[in-house]
Short mmCIF file of C-alpha atoms in Angstrom, two decimals:
data_model
loop_
_atom_site.label_atom_id
_atom_site.label_comp_id
_atom_site.label_asym_id
_atom_site.label_seq_id
_atom_site.Cartn_x
_atom_site.Cartn_y
_atom_site.Cartn_z
CA MET A 1 41.43 27.81 46.81
CA ALA A 2 37.99 28.74 45.42
CA ALA A 3 38.02 25.58 43.00
CA ILE A 4 37.20 23.39 45.91
CA ARG A 5 35.60 25.98 48.78
CA GLN A 6 31.53 25.00 48.78
CA GLY A 7 30.44 27.77 47.05
CA GLU A 8 32.73 27.02 43.87
CA ARG A 9 33.01 22.93 44.23
CA SER A 10 29.90 22.79 41.45
CA TYR A 11 31.69 24.58 38.75
CA ALA A 12 35.42 22.91 39.20
CA THR A 13 33.54 19.53 38.90
CA THR A 14 31.27 20.19 35.95
CA ALA A 15 33.97 22.44 34.09
CA ALA A 16 36.18 19.16 34.35
CA GLY A 17 34.29 16.71 32.62
CA ARG A 18 36.07 13.90 34.53
CA THR A 19 38.15 12.92 31.54
CA GLY A 20 41.97 11.97 31.14
CA SER A 21 44.12 10.82 34.33
CA CYS A 22 46.23 12.24 36.89
CA SER A 23 49.40 10.83 37.73
CA ARG A 24 50.97 12.64 40.84
CA THR A 25 51.08 10.46 43.71
CA PRO A 26 49.13 11.97 46.72
CA ARG A 27 51.14 12.32 50.02
CA THR A 28 50.44 9.77 52.25
CA SER A 29 49.89 11.96 55.29
CA PRO A 30 48.73 16.06 55.69
CA SER A 31 51.83 16.14 58.36
CA THR A 32 54.21 15.74 55.72
CA PRO A 33 57.22 18.31 56.78
CA PRO A 34 57.02 21.30 54.37
CA SER A 35 60.12 21.46 51.92
CA GLY A 36 61.83 24.37 51.15
CA ARG A 37 59.34 25.57 47.87
CA GLN A 38 56.74 25.91 50.63
CA LEU A 39 58.96 28.55 52.98
CA ALA A 40 59.22 31.03 50.11
CA ILE A 41 55.43 31.27 49.29
CA GLY A 42 53.90 30.28 53.04
CA ALA A 43 53.03 26.79 54.23
CA PRO A 44 49.19 27.61 54.44
CA THR A 45 48.72 28.80 50.91
CA THR A 46 50.83 26.01 49.05
CA ASP A 47 49.98 23.18 51.24
CA ALA A 48 46.30 24.31 50.51
CA LEU A 49 46.81 24.17 46.97
CA LEU A 50 48.83 21.22 46.99
CA GLY A 51 45.83 19.24 49.03
CA ALA A 52 43.50 20.40 46.36
CA LEU A 53 45.45 18.56 43.85
CA ASP A 54 45.81 15.59 45.80
CA GLU A 55 41.73 15.44 45.68
CA PHE A 56 41.32 16.31 41.93
CA ALA A 57 43.63 13.39 41.54
CA ALA A 58 41.65 11.18 43.63
CA ASN A 59 38.42 12.26 41.91
CA GLY A 60 39.48 12.55 38.22
CA ILE A 61 39.10 16.28 38.12
CA THR A 62 41.32 17.64 35.30
CA THR A 63 40.36 21.14 34.67
CA VAL A 64 39.66 23.41 37.28
CA SER A 65 39.07 27.21 37.92
CA ASP A 66 40.46 29.06 40.85
CA ALA A 67 38.76 32.25 41.68
CA GLY A 68 40.59 33.16 44.71
CA GLY A 69 43.73 35.04 43.21
CA TYR A 70 44.93 37.74 46.06
CA TRP A 71 47.85 38.60 44.19
CA PRO A 72 48.89 41.41 46.34
CA ARG A 73 49.63 38.73 48.84
CA GLU A 74 51.04 36.47 45.98
CA HIS A 75 49.11 33.65 46.26
CA HIS A 76 49.33 33.14 42.35
CA LEU A 77 52.90 32.13 42.91
CA ALA A 78 51.94 28.87 44.37
CA TRP A 79 50.63 28.02 41.36
CA VAL A 80 53.44 29.18 39.61
CA ARG A 81 55.80 26.99 41.98
CA ALA A 82 53.47 24.21 41.31
CA ALA A 83 53.76 24.18 37.57
CA ARG A 84 57.67 24.53 37.67
CA GLU A 85 58.41 21.77 40.07
CA GLY A 86 55.97 19.15 37.98
CA GLU A 87 53.33 19.54 40.45
CA LEU A 88 50.40 20.78 38.49
CA ASN A 89 48.59 17.61 37.43
CA VAL A 90 45.56 19.73 36.34
CA ARG A 91 44.68 22.34 33.45
CA ALA A 92 43.24 25.37 35.46
CA SER A 93 42.10 28.84 34.07
CA ASN A 94 42.56 30.87 37.34
CA ALA A 95 41.61 34.78 37.80
CA LEU A 96 43.18 37.35 39.72
CA TRP A 97 41.13 39.78 41.79
CA VAL A 98 40.30 43.23 40.74
CA TYR A 99 39.94 45.86 43.82
CA PRO A 100 37.61 48.57 43.94
CA ASN A 101 39.48 50.70 45.89
CA ARG A 102 42.51 50.46 43.43
CA PRO A 103 42.94 52.63 40.18
CA LEU A 104 41.91 51.21 36.98
CA ARG A 105 45.26 50.98 35.07
CA PRO A 106 47.86 50.06 37.48
CA GLN A 107 45.61 47.17 38.10
CA LEU A 108 45.35 46.35 34.70
CA LEU A 109 49.07 46.70 34.18
CA ARG A 110 50.40 44.81 37.23
CA ILE A 111 47.76 42.07 36.24
CA ALA A 112 48.67 41.52 32.65
CA ARG A 113 52.06 41.15 33.66
CA ILE A 114 51.50 38.29 36.09
CA ARG A 115 49.36 36.65 33.58
CA ASN A 116 52.23 37.24 31.00
CA GLN A 117 54.62 35.76 33.91
CA ALA A 118 52.70 32.92 34.90
CA GLU A 119 51.98 31.87 31.34
CA ARG A 120 55.75 31.49 30.51
CA GLN A 121 55.47 28.80 33.35
CA GLY A 122 52.47 26.84 31.79
CA VAL A 123 49.84 28.47 34.44
CA ALA A 124 46.75 30.30 33.09
CA PHE A 125 45.67 33.46 35.02
CA ASP A 126 43.56 34.48 31.94
CA GLN A 127 40.25 35.74 34.16
CA VAL A 128 39.85 38.75 36.72
CA LYS A 129 37.46 38.20 39.36
CA LEU A 130 34.87 41.03 40.57
CA TYR A 131 32.87 41.05 43.52
CA VAL A 132 29.64 43.69 42.41
CA ASP A 133 28.00 43.09 45.62
CA GLY A 134 27.61 40.72 48.70
CA ILE A 135 24.74 38.36 49.73
CA VAL A 136 21.02 38.84 50.79
CA ASP A 137 21.44 36.76 54.12
CA TYR A 138 23.91 39.55 55.44
CA GLY A 139 21.95 42.44 53.79
CA THR A 140 24.47 43.29 51.38
CA ALA A 141 23.09 41.82 47.68
CA ALA A 142 22.09 44.74 45.46
CA LEU A 143 18.45 44.52 45.10
CA LYS A 144 16.01 46.48 42.79
CA GLU A 145 13.37 46.18 45.77
CA PRO A 146 14.22 46.97 49.52
CA SER A 147 14.80 43.93 51.67
CA ILE A 148 12.23 42.98 54.55
CA ARG A 149 14.96 43.09 57.02
CA ARG A 150 18.07 45.42 57.63
CA PRO A 151 20.83 44.18 59.89
CA SER A 152 22.31 46.89 61.52
CA TRP A 153 25.61 46.41 60.59
CA ALA A 154 24.92 46.61 56.68
CA PRO A 155 26.14 49.27 54.28
CA GLY A 156 23.76 50.76 51.72
CA GLY A 157 20.15 50.76 53.20
CA SER A 158 17.50 47.93 52.68
CA ARG A 159 18.57 47.62 48.95
CA GLY A 160 22.24 46.46 49.46
CA PHE A 161 25.24 47.96 48.13
CA THR A 162 27.54 47.55 45.11
CA TYR A 163 31.36 47.78 45.54
CA PHE A 164 31.83 49.35 42.23
CA SER A 165 29.49 52.37 41.02
CA ARG A 166 27.82 51.90 37.46
CA ARG A 167 30.53 53.77 35.55
CA LYS A 168 33.40 52.27 37.59
CA LEU A 169 32.28 48.93 36.63
CA SER A 170 31.45 49.70 33.36
CA ARG A 171 35.10 51.00 33.22
CA TYR A 172 36.85 48.50 34.65
CA VAL A 173 35.00 45.42 32.37
CA ALA A 174 36.14 47.19 29.43
CA GLY A 175 39.57 47.84 30.40
CA PHE A 176 40.08 44.23 31.20
CA ASP A 177 38.05 42.83 27.99
CA ARG A 178 40.13 45.14 25.88
CA ARG A 179 43.25 43.02 27.53
CA GLY A 180 41.82 39.87 26.72
CA PHE A 181 40.77 38.61 30.26
CA GLN A 182 37.68 36.42 30.60
CA VAL A 183 35.63 39.12 33.43
CA HIS A 184 34.38 36.95 36.12
CA MET A 185 31.88 38.76 38.40
CA HIS A 186 29.98 37.70 41.87
CA VAL A 187 26.36 38.92 41.27
CA TRP A 188 23.71 37.80 44.12
CA GLY A 189 20.66 40.55 43.95
CA ASP A 190 18.81 41.34 40.81
CA ARG A 191 20.29 44.68 40.95
CA ALA A 192 23.94 43.78 40.90
CA THR A 193 23.09 41.21 37.60
CA GLU A 194 21.56 44.09 35.77
CA LEU A 195 25.14 46.34 36.51
CA ALA A 196 27.01 43.19 35.42
CA LEU A 197 25.23 42.69 32.39
CA ASP A 198 25.01 46.27 31.41
CA SER A 199 28.58 46.54 31.97
CA ILE A 200 29.43 43.57 29.65
CA GLU A 201 27.51 45.19 27.39
CA ARG A 202 29.04 48.12 27.03
CA ALA A 203 32.45 46.74 26.79
CA ARG A 204 30.89 44.92 23.63
CA ARG A 205 30.01 47.67 21.86
CA LEU A 206 33.81 49.44 22.59
CA ASN A 207 35.94 46.39 21.95
CA GLY A 208 33.45 43.93 19.90
CA ALA A 209 32.54 40.17 21.04
CA PRO A 210 35.28 38.66 23.41
CA GLU A 211 36.99 35.60 22.27
CA ARG A 212 35.85 33.93 25.42
CA PRO A 213 32.43 34.49 26.93
CA HIS A 214 32.55 36.27 30.40
CA ARG A 215 30.93 34.68 33.89
CA LEU A 216 28.29 35.91 36.35
CA THR A 217 28.55 33.65 39.28
CA HIS A 218 25.91 32.54 41.77
CA ASN A 219 22.49 34.82 39.77
CA TYR A 220 20.35 34.23 43.13
CA LEU A 221 17.93 36.60 41.76
CA VAL A 222 17.75 37.75 38.10
CA ALA A 223 14.86 40.56 37.16
CA GLU A 224 12.90 38.92 34.39
CA PRO A 225 13.84 41.32 31.77
CA ASP A 226 17.39 40.31 32.22
CA ARG A 227 16.90 36.59 31.92
CA SER A 228 17.10 36.76 27.78
CA ARG A 229 20.13 39.31 28.56
CA PHE A 230 22.55 36.22 29.05
CA SER A 231 22.07 34.37 25.73
CA GLU A 232 21.98 37.78 24.00
CA LEU A 233 25.77 38.57 25.26
CA GLY A 234 26.65 35.14 25.60
CA VAL A 235 27.21 35.28 29.08
CA VAL A 236 27.89 32.01 31.33
CA ALA A 237 25.56 31.81 34.22
CA ASP A 238 27.26 29.99 36.90
CA PHE A 239 24.59 29.17 39.31
CA GLN A 240 26.50 27.20 41.84
CA LEU A 241 23.54 24.78 42.30
CA GLY A 242 25.10 23.34 45.54
CA ALA A 243 22.74 21.03 47.92
CA GLU A 244 22.34 24.24 50.17
CA ALA A 245 21.40 26.69 47.25
CA ILE A 246 18.39 24.60 46.27
CA ASP A 247 17.65 23.24 49.86
CA PRO A 248 13.89 24.09 50.62
CA ARG A 249 14.82 25.11 54.62
CA TYR A 250 17.13 27.86 52.68
CA ALA A 251 14.15 28.98 50.70
CA ARG A 252 12.37 29.10 54.27
CA PHE A 253 15.22 31.17 55.54
CA LEU A 254 15.58 33.94 52.50
CA ARG A 255 11.71 34.34 52.74
CA ARG A 256 12.65 36.22 55.75
CA TRP A 257 14.68 38.37 53.80
CA ILE A 258 13.23 38.93 50.36
CA GLY A 259 9.42 37.83 51.21
CA PRO A 260 8.26 35.88 47.96
CA ARG A 261 11.13 36.89 46.11
CA ALA A 262 12.58 33.71 47.52
CA SER A 263 10.55 31.56 45.27
CA SER A 264 12.49 33.16 42.25
CA CYS A 265 16.09 32.10 43.25
CA CYS A 266 18.29 30.25 41.13
CA LEU A 267 16.15 30.09 38.27
CA SER A 268 18.57 27.89 35.79
CA GLU A 269 15.87 27.05 33.69
CA ALA A 270 14.67 30.33 33.12
CA LEU A 271 17.92 31.13 31.56
CA GLU A 272 18.37 28.06 29.52
CA ARG A 273 15.07 28.78 27.23
CA PRO A 274 16.26 30.48 24.15
CA ALA A 275 15.17 34.44 23.74
CA PRO A 276 12.12 34.87 22.12
#
């Protein structure tokens, strides 16, 4: 579940605010035999969610966001069943994945139907998750300037690649924005960040300001002209500032890939400043 993976932990705990209480009693042992409710969905998915709920209760976390909704595998049903059976002890704003190799309209209709059905059970799947690029140390982050190294397995050359073309990303973002979804995009490289911001800007022109701000996650490299656009467009910058992200050893490692640009990674303070 994305909310408790290392890459997502900072958002879940920050969003929680650690208020309120969780009344659900943790199970005494991870080897508890699976109940009948686990068989319909699959024990690994359900066990992972129920184990996460125990962790949240133990740490006073009351609000989370699961960014890993693989709806073709019916992962969302674990949340629905937990709510229906009284196991859900958190407020959750969850995401369903949008696949670049699937047409927009069938996905939009299916995901909207899942959202509506889950809402009737008290579960919010009100976000969609799109991967715009990969990560720099795999050679897959979408960069404005070429990387120093290019592994033999990486597609897209030394500037990385994007899962969506500019036109396709704009269409998908505008379509889900129009349906009232909060759009959550993975962006690592500065070229990916620019594409994501461009797609949100176009959606605002077509649909007006969204009810809730869209969100870009990771934001390791943000070109200087794009830094003020977060506040101008009302976009949430979810930096995922875990210990590894700000470790000097990681910065040294990234210099082997992108040179001096590694010193400009995760400039959260630059985006906190008001636009001039």
